Short mmCIF file of C-alpha atoms and ligand atoms in Angstrom, two decimals:
data_model
loop_
_atom_site.label_atom_id
_atom_site.label_comp_id
_atom_site.label_asym_id
_atom_site.label_seq_id
_atom_site.Cartn_x
_atom_site.Cartn_y
_atom_site.Cartn_z
CA UNK A 27 -33.57 233.02 119.89
CA UNK A 28 -30.15 232.43 121.31
CA UNK A 29 -28.13 229.46 122.55
CA UNK A 30 -30.06 229.62 125.85
CA UNK A 31 -33.44 229.10 124.14
CA UNK A 32 -34.53 225.51 124.81
CA UNK A 33 -34.09 223.21 121.84
CA UNK A 34 -37.80 222.33 121.82
CA UNK A 35 -38.74 226.00 121.41
CA UNK A 36 -36.28 226.34 118.57
CA UNK A 37 -37.53 223.20 116.86
CA UNK A 38 -41.10 224.43 117.24
CA UNK A 39 -40.16 227.68 115.49
CA UNK A 40 -38.44 225.72 112.72
CA UNK A 41 -41.49 223.50 112.18
CA UNK A 42 -43.76 226.51 112.16
CA UNK A 43 -41.62 228.08 109.47
CA UNK A 44 -41.29 225.05 107.20
CA UNK A 45 -43.50 222.10 107.82
CA UNK A 46 -46.57 221.72 105.64
CA UNK A 47 -45.44 224.65 103.50
CA UNK A 48 -43.81 224.95 100.11
CA UNK A 49 -40.43 226.69 100.16
CA UNK A 50 -40.72 229.26 97.40
CA UNK A 51 -38.25 230.76 94.95
CA UNK A 52 -37.14 234.38 95.03
CA UNK A 53 -37.53 235.90 91.57
CA UNK A 54 -37.38 239.65 91.01
CA UNK A 55 -38.19 240.36 94.65
CA UNK A 56 -41.25 238.08 94.72
CA UNK A 57 -41.70 234.67 96.29
CA UNK A 58 -43.07 232.21 93.77
CA UNK A 59 -43.87 228.55 93.43
CA UNK A 60 -42.62 226.75 90.32
CA UNK A 61 -44.69 227.59 87.27
CA UNK A 62 -45.21 223.86 86.78
CA UNK A 63 -46.40 223.56 90.38
CA UNK A 64 -43.82 220.81 90.94
CA UNK A 65 -42.05 220.37 94.26
CA UNK A 66 -39.46 218.12 95.85
CA UNK A 67 -38.91 217.36 99.49
CA UNK A 68 -35.92 217.75 101.77
CA UNK A 69 -35.21 215.54 104.77
CA UNK A 70 -33.19 215.44 107.99
CA UNK A 71 -30.30 213.04 107.29
CA UNK A 72 -30.04 212.21 111.00
CA UNK A 73 -33.56 210.75 111.10
CA UNK A 74 -34.75 210.42 107.50
CA UNK A 75 -37.77 212.59 108.38
CA UNK A 76 -39.16 215.02 105.83
CA UNK A 77 -38.57 218.68 106.68
CA UNK A 78 -40.35 220.58 103.93
CA UNK A 79 -41.53 220.65 100.33
CA UNK A 80 -39.68 223.03 98.08
CA UNK A 81 -40.47 224.45 94.63
CA UNK A 82 -38.82 222.52 91.82
CA UNK A 83 -37.72 225.18 89.35
CA UNK A 84 -37.92 224.49 85.61
CA UNK A 85 -37.12 226.37 82.42
CA UNK A 86 -39.83 229.02 82.87
CA UNK A 87 -38.60 229.78 86.40
CA UNK A 88 -34.95 229.92 85.39
CA UNK A 89 -35.87 232.22 82.49
CA UNK A 90 -37.82 234.50 84.83
CA UNK A 91 -34.98 234.61 87.38
CA UNK A 92 -32.36 235.36 84.73
CA UNK A 93 -34.60 238.08 83.23
CA UNK A 94 -35.01 239.64 86.69
CA UNK A 95 -31.26 239.50 87.28
CA UNK A 96 -30.63 241.04 83.86
CA UNK A 97 -33.10 243.87 84.46
CA UNK A 98 -31.53 244.65 87.82
CA UNK A 99 -28.02 244.49 86.37
CA UNK A 100 -28.76 246.84 83.49
CA UNK A 101 -30.99 249.05 85.66
CA UNK A 102 -30.96 250.02 89.32
CA UNK A 103 -28.01 247.93 90.50
CA UNK A 104 -25.65 249.52 87.97
CA UNK A 105 -26.30 252.90 89.63
CA UNK A 106 -25.55 251.71 93.16
CA UNK A 107 -22.16 253.05 94.25
CA UNK A 108 -19.42 250.80 95.63
CA UNK A 109 -19.74 252.09 99.20
CA UNK A 110 -23.46 251.39 99.15
CA UNK A 111 -22.84 247.86 97.83
CA UNK A 112 -20.39 247.37 100.70
CA UNK A 113 -22.97 248.64 103.18
CA UNK A 114 -25.64 246.26 101.85
CA UNK A 115 -23.32 243.24 102.01
CA UNK A 116 -22.35 244.16 105.56
CA UNK A 117 -26.02 244.58 106.45
CA UNK A 118 -26.69 241.08 105.15
CA UNK A 119 -23.86 239.81 107.36
CA UNK A 120 -25.43 241.58 110.35
CA UNK A 121 -28.79 239.94 109.65
CA UNK A 122 -27.18 236.51 109.41
CA UNK A 123 -25.56 237.19 112.76
CA UNK A 124 -28.84 238.34 114.28
CA UNK A 125 -30.58 235.19 112.98
CA UNK A 126 -27.58 232.95 113.62
CA UNK A 127 -29.23 230.41 115.92
CA UNK A 128 -32.15 229.88 113.57
CA UNK A 129 -29.83 229.50 110.58
CA UNK A 130 -27.56 227.09 112.47
CA UNK A 131 -30.54 224.92 113.36
CA UNK A 132 -31.75 225.02 109.76
CA UNK A 133 -28.35 223.81 108.53
CA UNK A 134 -28.16 221.15 111.20
CA UNK A 135 -31.54 219.71 110.26
CA UNK A 136 -31.17 220.05 106.48
CA UNK A 137 -27.50 219.06 106.10
CA UNK A 138 -27.13 216.73 109.09
CA UNK A 139 -24.29 218.74 110.61
CA UNK A 140 -23.70 218.69 114.39
CA UNK A 141 -25.05 221.95 115.76
CA UNK A 142 -21.71 223.22 117.12
CA UNK A 143 -20.24 223.07 113.61
CA UNK A 144 -23.29 224.68 111.97
CA UNK A 145 -22.73 227.64 114.26
CA UNK A 146 -19.04 227.81 113.50
CA UNK A 147 -18.72 226.76 109.87
CA UNK A 148 -22.01 227.84 108.33
CA UNK A 149 -23.11 230.88 110.29
CA UNK A 150 -19.61 232.03 111.30
CA UNK A 151 -18.26 231.19 107.85
CA UNK A 152 -21.01 233.11 106.04
CA UNK A 153 -20.59 236.20 108.22
CA UNK A 154 -16.81 236.17 107.82
CA UNK A 155 -17.07 235.78 104.07
CA UNK A 156 -19.56 238.60 103.61
CA UNK A 157 -17.64 241.04 105.83
CA UNK A 158 -14.40 240.27 104.00
CA UNK A 159 -15.97 240.49 100.54
CA UNK A 160 -17.79 243.74 101.39
CA UNK A 161 -14.40 245.38 101.71
CA UNK A 162 -13.59 244.65 98.06
CA UNK A 163 -16.54 246.64 96.74
CA UNK A 164 -14.62 249.90 97.28
CA UNK A 165 -11.27 248.55 96.14
CA UNK A 166 -11.88 247.39 92.59
CA UNK A 167 -9.28 249.05 90.39
CA UNK A 168 -8.48 249.31 86.71
CA UNK A 169 -5.09 250.49 85.46
CA UNK A 170 -3.45 252.88 83.03
CA UNK A 171 -1.01 251.58 80.46
CA UNK A 172 1.60 253.15 78.19
CA UNK A 173 1.19 251.78 74.67
CA UNK A 174 3.70 251.82 71.78
CA UNK A 175 1.52 252.99 68.91
CA UNK A 176 2.71 256.18 67.19
CA UNK A 177 1.31 259.42 68.58
CA UNK A 178 0.13 260.38 72.00
CA UNK A 179 -2.39 258.12 73.67
CA UNK A 180 -4.22 257.74 76.90
CA UNK A 181 -4.87 254.06 77.46
CA UNK A 182 -6.64 252.63 80.44
CA UNK A 183 -8.18 249.35 81.48
CA UNK A 184 -11.59 249.25 83.13
CA UNK A 185 -12.60 246.43 85.40
CA UNK A 186 -16.33 245.95 84.94
CA UNK A 187 -18.77 243.53 86.58
CA UNK A 188 -19.15 240.40 84.49
CA UNK A 189 -22.96 240.63 84.54
CA UNK A 190 -25.59 238.04 85.46
CA UNK A 191 -24.06 235.18 87.38
CA UNK A 192 -25.52 231.72 88.00
CA UNK A 193 -24.18 230.36 91.28
CA UNK A 194 -24.59 226.63 91.83
CA UNK A 195 -23.89 225.50 95.36
CA UNK A 196 -23.39 222.00 96.81
CA UNK A 197 -24.99 220.46 99.88
CA UNK A 198 -22.04 220.21 102.26
CA UNK A 199 -21.84 223.88 103.39
CA UNK A 200 -24.90 225.50 101.81
CA UNK A 201 -25.04 228.79 103.70
CA UNK A 202 -21.31 229.48 103.89
CA UNK A 203 -20.81 228.62 100.24
CA UNK A 204 -23.78 230.68 99.09
CA UNK A 205 -22.38 233.63 101.07
CA UNK A 206 -18.88 233.05 99.68
CA UNK A 207 -20.29 233.24 96.17
CA UNK A 208 -22.78 236.04 96.76
CA UNK A 209 -20.32 238.35 98.52
CA UNK A 210 -17.79 238.88 95.72
CA UNK A 211 -20.48 238.91 93.02
CA UNK A 212 -22.34 241.73 94.76
CA UNK A 213 -19.13 243.54 95.64
CA UNK A 214 -18.13 243.51 91.96
CA UNK A 215 -21.55 244.83 90.90
CA UNK A 216 -22.98 241.61 89.43
CA UNK A 217 -26.50 240.26 89.90
CA UNK A 218 -27.10 236.66 90.85
CA UNK A 219 -29.30 233.61 90.41
CA UNK A 220 -28.43 231.26 93.28
CA UNK A 221 -29.25 227.58 93.00
CA UNK A 222 -28.78 225.59 96.21
CA UNK A 223 -28.43 221.82 96.09
CA UNK A 224 -31.70 219.90 96.09
CA UNK A 225 -30.67 218.13 99.32
CA UNK A 226 -30.21 221.41 101.25
CA UNK A 227 -32.27 224.34 99.93
CA UNK A 228 -33.66 225.80 103.16
CA UNK A 229 -30.87 228.10 104.35
CA UNK A 230 -30.51 229.61 100.86
CA UNK A 231 -34.22 230.48 100.87
CA UNK A 232 -33.67 232.20 104.25
CA UNK A 233 -30.62 233.94 102.79
CA UNK A 234 -32.85 235.32 100.03
CA UNK A 235 -35.30 236.62 102.63
CA UNK A 236 -32.49 238.28 104.55
CA UNK A 237 -31.07 239.81 101.36
CA UNK A 238 -34.41 241.53 100.76
CA UNK A 239 -34.60 242.59 104.40
CA UNK A 240 -31.10 244.04 104.11
CA UNK A 241 -32.40 246.32 101.35
CA UNK A 242 -30.58 244.69 98.44
CA UNK A 243 -32.72 245.80 95.49
CA UNK A 244 -35.21 243.38 93.94
CA UNK A 245 -33.78 241.21 91.19
CA UNK A 246 -30.17 241.53 92.41
CA UNK A 247 -30.35 238.27 94.37
CA UNK A 248 -32.65 235.57 92.98
CA UNK A 249 -33.00 232.07 94.36
CA UNK A 250 -34.09 229.17 92.16
CA UNK A 251 -34.51 225.85 93.92
CA UNK A 252 -34.55 222.60 92.00
CA UNK A 253 -32.62 219.62 90.75
CA UNK A 254 -29.18 219.88 89.23
CA UNK A 255 -30.09 218.04 86.06
CA UNK A 256 -32.97 220.47 85.44
CA UNK A 257 -32.67 223.89 87.11
CA UNK A 258 -28.85 223.68 87.40
CA UNK A 259 -28.33 222.55 83.82
CA UNK A 260 -30.77 225.21 82.54
CA UNK A 261 -28.82 227.90 84.30
CA UNK A 262 -25.52 226.59 82.97
CA UNK A 263 -26.72 226.58 79.35
CA UNK A 264 -28.74 229.80 79.56
CA UNK A 265 -27.87 232.27 76.81
CA UNK A 266 -28.32 235.31 79.04
CA UNK A 267 -26.15 234.15 81.96
CA UNK A 268 -22.65 235.62 81.72
CA UNK A 269 -20.89 233.46 84.27
CA UNK A 270 -21.37 230.27 86.25
CA UNK A 271 -19.68 229.90 89.62
CA UNK A 272 -19.93 226.27 90.62
CA UNK A 273 -18.81 224.20 93.57
CA UNK A 274 -19.45 220.47 93.46
CA UNK A 275 -18.27 217.22 92.00
CA UNK A 276 -15.73 216.96 89.21
CA UNK A 277 -18.24 215.02 87.14
CA UNK A 278 -20.81 217.82 87.35
CA UNK A 279 -18.01 220.32 86.67
CA UNK A 280 -17.51 218.62 83.30
CA UNK A 281 -21.26 218.91 82.58
CA UNK A 282 -21.10 222.63 83.43
CA UNK A 283 -18.21 223.15 80.99
CA UNK A 284 -20.23 221.44 78.25
CA UNK A 285 -23.39 223.41 78.99
CA UNK A 286 -21.54 226.72 79.21
CA UNK A 287 -20.28 226.40 75.66
CA UNK A 288 -23.59 227.83 74.40
CA UNK A 289 -22.47 231.43 74.92
CA UNK A 290 -18.88 231.01 76.14
CA UNK A 291 -19.75 231.82 79.72
CA UNK A 292 -17.00 232.59 82.16
CA UNK A 293 -16.75 229.67 84.57
CA UNK A 294 -15.25 229.19 88.00
CA UNK A 295 -15.16 225.61 89.18
CA UNK A 296 -14.29 224.42 92.65
CA UNK A 297 -14.39 220.65 92.34
CA UNK A 298 -13.31 217.47 94.05
CA UNK A 299 -10.16 216.58 95.90
CA UNK A 300 -8.12 213.71 97.25
CA UNK A 301 -5.84 215.73 99.44
CA UNK A 302 -2.72 214.23 101.03
CA UNK A 303 -1.49 214.70 104.59
CA UNK A 304 2.22 214.02 105.14
CA UNK A 305 3.41 213.24 108.66
CA UNK A 306 7.19 212.99 109.04
CA UNK A 307 9.02 211.27 111.90
CA UNK A 308 10.07 214.62 113.40
CA UNK A 309 6.54 216.09 113.41
CA UNK A 310 4.86 217.33 116.58
CA UNK A 311 2.61 214.29 116.83
CA UNK A 312 0.49 215.79 119.63
CA UNK A 313 -0.77 218.23 117.05
CA UNK A 314 -0.44 216.19 113.87
CA UNK A 315 -2.51 213.18 115.00
CA UNK A 316 -5.70 215.05 115.97
CA UNK A 317 -5.33 217.32 112.95
CA UNK A 318 -5.04 214.39 110.57
CA UNK A 319 -8.04 212.72 112.23
CA UNK A 320 -10.25 215.82 112.09
CA UNK A 321 -8.93 216.57 108.60
CA UNK A 322 -10.87 213.55 107.36
CA UNK A 323 -13.58 213.01 109.99
CA UNK A 324 -14.82 216.61 110.26
CA UNK A 325 -18.27 216.90 108.65
CA UNK A 326 -18.15 213.12 108.15
CA UNK A 327 -15.53 213.65 105.45
CA UNK A 328 -17.95 215.64 103.28
CA UNK A 329 -15.42 218.38 102.64
CA UNK A 330 -13.82 218.94 99.24
CA UNK A 331 -10.42 219.63 100.85
CA UNK A 332 -10.64 216.69 103.30
CA UNK A 333 -7.26 215.09 104.02
CA UNK A 334 -8.31 211.72 102.63
CA UNK A 335 -4.85 210.24 101.99
CA UNK A 336 -2.31 209.91 104.79
CA UNK A 337 1.37 209.40 104.05
CA UNK A 338 3.13 208.64 107.31
CA UNK A 339 6.83 208.01 107.96
CA UNK A 340 7.54 204.36 108.80
CA UNK A 341 9.27 205.30 112.10
CA UNK A 342 6.12 206.86 113.57
CA UNK A 343 3.46 205.04 111.53
CA UNK A 344 2.26 202.70 114.30
CA UNK A 345 1.96 205.52 116.80
CA UNK A 346 0.16 207.83 114.36
CA UNK A 347 -2.26 205.19 113.08
CA UNK A 348 -3.08 204.03 116.60
CA UNK A 349 -3.66 207.64 117.59
CA UNK A 350 -6.00 208.31 114.66
CA UNK A 351 -7.82 205.01 115.21
CA UNK A 352 -8.23 205.94 118.88
CA UNK A 353 -9.80 209.25 117.90
CA UNK A 354 -12.07 207.52 115.39
CA UNK A 355 -13.43 205.39 118.23
CA UNK A 356 -13.67 208.28 120.65
CA UNK A 357 -15.32 210.98 118.52
CA UNK A 358 -18.98 211.10 119.39
CA UNK A 359 -21.07 210.00 116.42
CA UNK A 360 -24.66 210.86 117.10
CA UNK A 361 -27.64 213.07 116.84
CA UNK A 362 -26.86 216.42 115.33
CA UNK A 363 -28.80 218.40 117.94
CA UNK A 364 -26.67 217.00 120.75
CA UNK A 365 -24.14 219.75 121.52
CA UNK A 366 -21.45 217.11 122.22
CA UNK A 367 -21.78 215.37 118.84
CA UNK A 368 -18.72 215.62 116.63
CA UNK A 369 -19.72 213.39 113.71
CA UNK A 370 -23.15 213.50 112.12
CA UNK A 371 -24.66 211.47 109.31
CA UNK A 372 -23.93 211.63 105.60
CA UNK A 373 -26.34 213.82 103.68
CA UNK A 374 -28.40 211.06 102.04
CA UNK A 375 -28.93 207.34 101.65
CA UNK A 376 -27.31 207.63 98.22
CA UNK A 377 -24.11 208.98 99.81
CA UNK A 378 -24.25 206.27 102.45
CA UNK A 379 -24.35 203.60 99.75
CA UNK A 380 -21.57 205.30 97.86
CA UNK A 381 -19.25 205.56 100.88
CA UNK A 382 -19.87 202.02 102.14
CA UNK A 383 -19.37 200.82 98.56
CA UNK A 384 -15.92 202.43 98.53
CA UNK A 385 -14.98 200.83 101.85
CA UNK A 386 -15.97 197.45 100.41
CA UNK A 387 -13.98 198.07 97.25
CA UNK A 388 -10.93 198.95 99.39
CA UNK A 389 -11.28 195.64 101.23
CA UNK A 390 -11.57 193.75 97.98
CA UNK A 391 -8.48 195.43 96.56
CA UNK A 392 -6.43 194.39 99.57
CA UNK A 393 -6.63 197.28 102.05
CA UNK A 394 -7.10 196.46 105.73
CA UNK A 395 -9.76 198.14 107.84
CA UNK A 396 -7.95 199.35 110.96
CA UNK A 397 -11.03 200.94 112.51
CA UNK A 398 -14.66 201.55 111.52
CA UNK A 399 -15.69 200.15 108.18
CA UNK A 400 -19.45 200.00 108.40
CA UNK A 401 -22.62 201.97 108.75
CA UNK A 402 -23.98 202.71 112.17
CA UNK A 403 -27.23 200.89 112.79
CA UNK A 404 -30.37 202.84 113.53
CA UNK A 405 -32.11 205.71 111.79
CA UNK A 406 -30.16 208.21 109.69
CA UNK A 407 -27.30 207.85 107.23
CA UNK A 408 -24.37 207.34 109.61
CA UNK A 409 -21.02 205.78 108.67
CA UNK A 410 -18.35 204.94 111.25
CA UNK A 411 -15.12 206.94 110.99
CA UNK A 412 -12.90 204.55 109.08
CA UNK A 413 -9.17 204.10 108.56
CA UNK A 414 -7.91 201.87 105.75
CA UNK A 415 -4.26 200.85 105.97
CA UNK A 416 -1.99 199.09 103.46
CA UNK A 417 -3.52 201.11 100.66
CA UNK A 418 -1.69 201.34 97.36
CA UNK A 419 -1.67 204.00 94.64
CA UNK A 420 -3.63 201.97 92.12
CA UNK A 421 -6.58 201.22 94.42
CA UNK A 422 -9.87 202.95 93.69
CA UNK A 423 -10.03 204.19 97.30
CA UNK A 424 -6.69 205.96 96.79
CA UNK A 425 -7.59 207.51 93.43
CA UNK A 426 -11.23 208.57 93.70
CA UNK A 427 -12.97 211.06 95.94
CA UNK A 428 -15.03 209.14 98.51
CA UNK A 429 -16.60 212.15 100.25
CA UNK A 430 -17.01 210.29 103.51
CA UNK A 431 -15.07 209.72 106.76
CA UNK A 432 -12.60 207.29 105.21
CA UNK A 433 -8.85 207.77 105.54
CA UNK A 434 -6.50 205.85 103.23
CA UNK A 435 -3.11 205.44 104.89
CA UNK A 436 0.27 204.51 103.45
CA UNK A 437 3.69 204.29 105.12
CA UNK A 438 6.69 205.92 103.53
CA UNK A 439 10.46 205.51 103.81
CA UNK A 440 13.07 207.71 102.08
CA UNK A 441 11.81 210.70 104.00
CA UNK A 442 14.49 212.97 102.55
CA UNK A 443 13.39 212.51 98.94
CA UNK A 444 11.02 215.44 98.31
CA UNK A 445 10.60 214.54 94.63
CA UNK A 446 9.43 211.04 95.42
CA UNK A 447 7.08 212.19 98.17
CA UNK A 448 5.63 214.85 95.89
CA UNK A 449 5.01 212.24 93.20
CA UNK A 450 2.99 210.27 95.75
CA UNK A 451 1.09 213.38 96.72
CA UNK A 452 0.43 214.22 93.07
CA UNK A 453 -0.59 210.73 92.01
CA UNK A 454 -4.35 211.43 91.65
CA UNK A 455 -6.18 213.53 89.08
CA UNK A 456 -6.98 216.07 91.83
CA UNK A 457 -4.97 218.96 93.23
CA UNK A 458 -7.00 220.84 95.81
CA UNK A 459 -5.12 220.87 99.11
CA UNK A 460 -2.32 219.25 101.13
CA UNK A 461 -1.00 219.23 104.70
CA UNK A 462 2.59 218.77 105.77
CA UNK A 463 3.73 218.00 109.32
CA UNK A 464 7.48 218.25 109.94
CA UNK A 465 9.94 220.37 111.90
CA UNK A 466 12.35 220.31 108.95
CA UNK A 467 11.71 223.75 107.52
CA UNK A 468 13.51 223.08 104.29
CA UNK A 469 11.68 219.79 103.58
CA UNK A 470 8.35 221.48 104.35
CA UNK A 471 8.94 224.21 101.77
CA UNK A 472 10.48 221.88 99.20
CA UNK A 473 7.43 219.67 99.36
CA UNK A 474 5.05 222.64 99.30
CA UNK A 475 6.67 223.78 96.05
CA UNK A 476 6.45 220.39 94.44
CA UNK A 477 2.87 219.52 95.35
CA UNK A 478 0.26 220.40 92.78
CA UNK A 479 -2.36 221.72 95.17
CA UNK A 480 -4.18 225.03 95.47
CA UNK A 481 -3.92 225.26 99.29
CA UNK A 482 -1.14 223.89 101.47
CA UNK A 483 -0.91 223.96 105.26
CA UNK A 484 2.30 223.33 107.15
CA UNK A 485 2.09 222.25 110.80
CA UNK A 486 -1.42 223.54 111.21
CA UNK A 487 -4.99 222.80 110.40
CA UNK A 488 -8.07 224.89 109.88
CA UNK A 489 -10.75 225.89 107.50
CA UNK A 490 -11.21 228.31 104.67
CA UNK A 491 -10.02 231.89 105.11
CA UNK A 492 -11.69 234.38 102.78
CA UNK A 493 -8.39 236.25 102.34
CA UNK A 494 -6.70 233.26 100.70
CA UNK A 495 -7.33 232.07 97.15
CA UNK A 496 -9.22 228.78 97.17
CA UNK A 497 -9.28 226.37 94.28
CA UNK A 498 -7.45 223.60 92.63
CA UNK A 499 -4.87 222.36 90.19
CA UNK A 500 -5.76 219.71 87.61
CA UNK A 501 -9.27 218.19 87.86
CA UNK A 502 -9.95 220.10 91.09
CA UNK A 503 -11.17 223.10 89.19
CA UNK A 504 -10.76 226.28 87.22
CA UNK A 505 -9.90 229.61 88.80
CA UNK A 506 -9.86 230.66 92.43
CA UNK A 507 -12.46 231.93 94.85
CA UNK A 508 -11.62 234.31 97.72
CA UNK A 509 -8.79 236.81 98.04
CA UNK A 510 -8.15 239.25 95.21
CA UNK A 511 -8.34 236.49 92.62
CA UNK A 512 -11.87 235.79 93.83
CA UNK A 513 -13.14 239.31 93.21
CA UNK A 514 -11.32 239.56 89.88
CA UNK A 515 -13.18 236.44 88.75
CA UNK A 516 -16.40 238.48 88.81
CA UNK A 517 -15.02 241.16 86.49
CA UNK A 518 -14.28 241.66 82.80
CA UNK A 519 -11.42 243.79 81.53
CA UNK A 520 -11.98 246.48 78.96
CA UNK A 521 -9.05 248.26 77.33
CA UNK A 522 -9.84 251.83 76.23
CA UNK A 523 -7.39 253.81 74.09
CA UNK A 524 -7.84 257.50 73.33
CA UNK A 525 -5.72 259.18 70.62
CA UNK A 526 -4.78 262.57 72.08
CA UNK A 527 -3.25 264.08 68.90
P1 ADP B 627 -23.11 215.59 94.28
O1 ADP B 627 -22.95 214.62 93.13
O2 ADP B 627 -22.14 215.36 95.34
O3 ADP B 627 -24.53 215.77 94.74
P2 ADP B 627 -23.06 217.72 92.44
O4 ADP B 627 -21.82 218.25 91.86
O5 ADP B 627 -23.93 216.90 91.56
O6 ADP B 627 -22.67 217.00 93.76
O7 ADP B 627 -23.96 218.91 93.01
C1 ADP B 627 -23.52 220.20 93.29
C2 ADP B 627 -24.54 221.19 92.74
O8 ADP B 627 -24.61 221.04 91.33
C3 ADP B 627 -25.97 220.99 93.24
O9 ADP B 627 -26.57 222.27 93.40
C4 ADP B 627 -26.63 220.24 92.10
O10 ADP B 627 -28.02 220.44 92.04
C5 ADP B 627 -25.95 220.88 90.91
N1 ADP B 627 -25.95 220.08 89.68
C6 ADP B 627 -25.97 218.73 89.56
N2 ADP B 627 -25.95 218.35 88.27
C7 ADP B 627 -25.91 219.50 87.53
C8 ADP B 627 -25.86 219.79 86.13
N3 ADP B 627 -25.84 218.84 85.22
N4 ADP B 627 -25.80 221.08 85.76
C9 ADP B 627 -25.79 222.07 86.68
N5 ADP B 627 -25.86 221.86 88.00
C10 ADP B 627 -25.90 220.60 88.44
#
């Protein structure tokens, strides 16, 4: 299938693959239903229609997957050389590319993402991640150290794979995030139990199939589908899991920390955000306005690094807000299979209620709805792109992560006071990302230094790049994914000292 294949043919192939079947779990190279026989269903958020039943993993399944991952880690996978690991990861990337249209459609139907973005963000993102991470497999280095103990010594530090890793993935970018977690784990020599979100399990099941097809040995990649409070929590508290890599809400991040205390697992957490965008009076507004709009409306705001707070200089505030409101009205909200659609639905009715609840709370606390503000009638979980103005720091909409297409705007004066602006930027518990739009090079860098945020963009927008560390300050997480920090997070250090005398 390619982009020329008619949509009906592609949908037919999708239905043939999934409907009336139970999506199984990949455990030790075999596809299995849950030992309890339980299942849950996944739906298309654009229509509310059921897509498939999927195995609901419980303790016995998690135990079996962890045992398979342990056996592979101690056994065959430990003998696989770095260049072969790199080759296998690259092969998986090739297979994702070869099956790109099918995977994009799967994401579109399961996540509710407009098809053009499933191609770009999910399929393109997964391929880019795997090819980048494959390169690390052959570049993992220890070090030698001179020590001060009497006598002659040879001391060196080994960097070893951390072991069996539980990877818990959210529903907003299931395939890209699974690939971003799988890539460095495999490159470092770890084995994995992947748990996709219960809302969006289908592409991860396909990823498991492709991992086997790529020749990745049985047990190295396991997929357990199920609910967070059961399968996810069981993985997080499991005594034989060495590390949990988690992306999701800050609240669940806290639960993971608690659960991981059982055996002092290593943990990486990529959590929520409430990221500020600053637009100064001297900014290139032709670029800043669409970037600020897409920074919050892309993926219906279901992006952890979404630019959900806008601080705009008083001198240009009317122009900027009108521009963003104009885009909010213009961006096509609609069916996800329509190639022109820019904004799809939220992932579930629960999220719809949550987001509309926040908009209502903003109104009650005194914010004004400049544009949007309601759900879109009809089937599916659609919310209108919304801009709230006159928002203040103490309002719930300004402090909490909404995870929907809702921008909270605030006008600022004293544009030369970097300390004051940074305090505004830093006023929430989060610290994931920030954007700055100004032609004043010194203000841009002053503000970048003062903001407590893991990723900062100046005069530009864009997504995740696997070469750059990704993660947050404060309640936005622990550790970094991607870049060198990302591969190091899948390793343990071991200091070895040899007395030569
Ligand atoms: P949201 O609340 O937006 O659905 P979550 O952080 O709950 O986001 O979900 C992200 C991932 O974490 C999903 O795979 C989900 O199943 C999983 N999860 C949810 N609760 C727990 C938990 N208590 N322990 C481990 N994983 C969990």
